[in-house]
Amino acid sequence: MHLIHFFQMELEALRSIYEGDESFRELSPVSFQYRIGENGDPKAFLIEVSWTETYPQTPPIISMNAFFNNTISSAVKESILAKLQEAVEANLGTAMTYTLFEYAKDNKEQFMENHHPVNSATSISNILSVETPNVVPSSKKKDKKEQLTKAQKRKLADKTDHKGELPRGWNWVDVVKHLSKSGTKDDE
């Protein structure tokens, strides 16, 4: 199973699982952001997962650098990232982006128990409007599928559990370009 195919499958699984979920953003075909918590929730936070060219044999890059998180102390961010890193270790070699987002959702309260908002010059509504532009091309949207159950989503995410390697002659830039082309053709 070639790695390029692995990425393609996980990308498509993520798109179908989170279709219509406004907390999810595809920043690029190999980089994804998810808002844990409702809009306006003082304990909401954003995590970003980016695949490297050796993912999933090696960990993805997980970041909480989004402007949205600027009221969260670095100590709390570090503890969240450390917990997510443990989940990564447990899932190495498998398609884990969905697992990480779900793990963060399931443990949000525990992750944020020591959170006391840091005073920020920017009002929260500004942050939200900056962070969540609507990137989904409305014309291309299929009719909203009925919400998948958690088990169905897991099955979808599991389908992508294949190991692989880069086909000879491909490099990471090619992979990203290839995935971009095969994705939604909104504004090319």
Coordinates of C-alpha atoms in Angstrom, one line a residue:
M1 CA 0.0 0.0 0.0
H2 CA 1.7 3.2 -1.1
L3 CA 1.9 6.1 1.4
I4 CA 0.3 8.4 -1.1
H5 CA -2.7 6.2 -1.1
F6 CA -2.7 6.1 2.6
F7 CA -2.8 9.9 2.9
Q8 CA -5.6 10.0 0.3
M9 CA -7.7 7.5 2.2
E10 CA -7.3 9.3 5.6
L11 CA -8.0 12.6 3.9
E12 CA -11.2 11.3 2.4
A13 CA -12.2 9.7 5.6
L14 CA -11.7 12.9 7.6
R15 CA -13.7 14.9 5.0
S16 CA -16.6 12.5 5.2
I17 CA -16.6 12.2 8.9
Y18 CA -16.4 15.9 9.6
E19 CA -18.5 17.1 6.7
G20 CA -20.8 19.9 7.9
D21 CA -18.9 20.1 11.2
E22 CA -17.9 23.8 11.6
S23 CA -15.3 23.0 14.3
F24 CA -13.2 21.2 11.6
R25 CA -10.9 23.0 9.2
E26 CA -8.7 21.5 6.5
L27 CA -5.8 24.0 6.4
S28 CA -4.1 22.0 3.6
P29 CA -4.4 18.4 2.4
V30 CA -1.9 17.4 5.2
S31 CA -2.8 19.8 7.9
F32 CA -6.1 20.0 10.0
Q33 CA -7.5 22.1 12.7
Y34 CA -10.2 21.2 15.2
R35 CA -11.9 23.4 17.7
I36 CA -12.6 21.5 20.9
G37 CA -15.6 23.1 22.6
E38 CA -18.5 25.2 21.4
N39 CA -18.1 28.7 20.0
G40 CA -17.9 31.1 22.9
D41 CA -17.1 28.4 25.4
P42 CA -14.4 29.9 27.7
K43 CA -12.7 26.5 27.8
A44 CA -12.7 25.9 24.0
F45 CA -9.3 25.4 22.4
L46 CA -7.9 24.7 18.9
I47 CA -5.6 21.9 18.0
E48 CA -3.8 21.6 14.8
V49 CA -2.5 18.3 13.4
S50 CA 0.0 18.2 10.5
W51 CA 1.2 15.1 8.8
T52 CA 4.9 14.7 8.0
E53 CA 6.2 12.8 5.1
T54 CA 6.9 9.8 7.3
Y55 CA 3.5 9.8 9.1
P56 CA 2.0 7.6 10.4
Q57 CA 5.2 5.7 11.2
T58 CA 6.4 8.8 12.9
P59 CA 4.2 11.3 15.0
P60 CA 2.3 14.0 13.3
I61 CA 3.1 17.6 14.4
I62 CA 0.5 18.8 17.0
S63 CA 0.3 22.5 17.7
M64 CA -1.7 24.8 19.8
N65 CA -0.1 28.0 18.4
A66 CA -3.4 29.2 16.9
F67 CA -4.3 32.8 17.8
F68 CA -7.5 31.4 19.2
N69 CA -5.5 29.8 22.1
N70 CA -3.9 33.0 23.2
T71 CA -5.8 33.2 26.5
I72 CA -4.5 29.8 27.5
S73 CA -1.4 29.7 29.6
S74 CA 1.6 27.9 28.1
A75 CA 1.6 25.5 31.1
V76 CA -1.9 24.3 30.2
K77 CA -1.0 24.1 26.5
E78 CA 2.1 22.0 27.4
S79 CA 0.1 19.6 29.5
I80 CA -2.6 19.2 26.7
L81 CA 0.2 18.6 24.2
A82 CA 1.8 16.0 26.5
K83 CA -1.4 14.1 26.9
L84 CA -2.0 14.2 23.1
Q85 CA 1.6 12.9 22.6
E86 CA 0.7 9.9 24.7
A87 CA -2.2 9.1 22.5
V88 CA 0.1 9.5 19.5
E89 CA 2.5 6.9 20.9
A90 CA -0.3 4.5 21.4
N91 CA -1.5 4.9 17.8
L92 CA 1.8 5.1 15.8
G93 CA 1.6 3.3 12.5
T94 CA -2.2 4.0 12.1
A95 CA -4.4 6.8 10.8
M96 CA -4.7 8.8 14.0
T97 CA -5.9 12.3 13.2
Y98 CA -9.6 11.4 13.9
T99 CA -8.5 9.5 17.1
L100 CA -6.6 12.6 18.4
F101 CA -9.5 15.0 17.8
E102 CA -12.0 12.6 19.4
Y103 CA -9.6 12.0 22.4
A104 CA -9.3 15.8 22.9
K105 CA -13.1 16.2 22.7
D106 CA -13.6 13.3 25.2
N107 CA -11.1 14.8 27.7
K108 CA -11.7 18.5 27.2
E109 CA -12.8 19.1 30.8
Q110 CA -9.8 17.3 32.3
F111 CA -7.4 19.0 29.8
M112 CA -8.6 22.5 30.7
E113 CA -9.1 22.0 34.5
N114 CA -6.3 24.3 35.4
H115 CA -7.2 26.9 32.8
H116 CA -7.7 30.5 34.0
P117 CA -8.0 32.9 31.0
V118 CA -5.0 35.0 30.6
N119 CA -5.9 38.6 30.0
S120 CA -5.9 39.3 26.3
A121 CA -6.1 42.6 24.5
T122 CA -8.3 41.2 21.8
S123 CA -11.9 40.5 22.5
I124 CA -13.0 36.9 22.1
S125 CA -15.4 37.8 19.3
N126 CA -12.6 39.2 17.2
I127 CA -10.6 36.0 17.7
L128 CA -13.5 33.9 16.6
S129 CA -14.1 35.8 13.4
V130 CA -10.4 35.7 12.5
E131 CA -10.1 32.0 13.3
T132 CA -13.2 30.6 11.6
P133 CA -13.6 31.9 8.0
N134 CA -16.0 29.7 6.1
V135 CA -13.8 27.9 3.7
V136 CA -16.3 25.4 2.4
P137 CA -17.4 26.1 -1.1
S138 CA -21.2 26.0 -0.7
S139 CA -21.9 25.2 -4.4
K140 CA -19.9 22.0 -4.1
K141 CA -21.6 20.7 -0.9
K142 CA -23.6 17.5 -1.3
D143 CA -26.9 17.3 0.5
K144 CA -26.0 16.9 4.2
K145 CA -25.6 13.2 4.9
E146 CA -27.3 11.9 8.0
Q147 CA -25.0 12.3 11.0
L148 CA -22.8 9.2 11.4
T149 CA -22.7 7.4 14.7
K150 CA -19.5 7.3 16.6
A151 CA -19.1 3.6 15.7
Q152 CA -19.5 4.3 12.0
K153 CA -17.0 7.1 12.1
R154 CA -14.5 4.9 13.9
K155 CA -15.0 2.3 11.2
L156 CA -14.4 4.9 8.5
A157 CA -11.3 6.1 10.3
D158 CA -10.1 2.5 10.7
K159 CA -10.5 1.8 7.0
T160 CA -7.5 4.0 6.5
D161 CA -5.2 1.9 8.7
H162 CA -2.7 0.8 6.1
K163 CA 1.0 1.1 6.3
G164 CA 2.9 2.2 3.2
E165 CA 5.8 4.1 1.8
L166 CA 6.4 6.8 -0.7
P167 CA 6.5 5.5 -4.3
R168 CA 9.9 5.9 -5.8
G169 CA 10.4 9.2 -7.3
W170 CA 7.8 11.0 -5.2
N171 CA 8.8 13.6 -2.7
W172 CA 6.8 15.3 -0.1
V173 CA 6.0 18.3 -2.2
D174 CA 4.6 16.0 -4.9
V175 CA 2.5 14.2 -2.4
V176 CA 1.0 17.5 -1.1
K177 CA 0.4 18.7 -4.7
H178 CA -1.2 15.5 -5.7
L179 CA -3.5 15.6 -2.7
S180 CA -4.4 19.2 -3.3
K181 CA -5.4 18.3 -6.9
S182 CA -7.5 15.4 -5.9
G183 CA -9.3 17.4 -3.3
T184 CA -12.0 19.9 -3.8
K185 CA -11.5 22.1 -6.8
D186 CA -12.9 25.3 -5.2
D187 CA -10.9 28.2 -6.3
E188 CA -8.2 27.1 -8.7

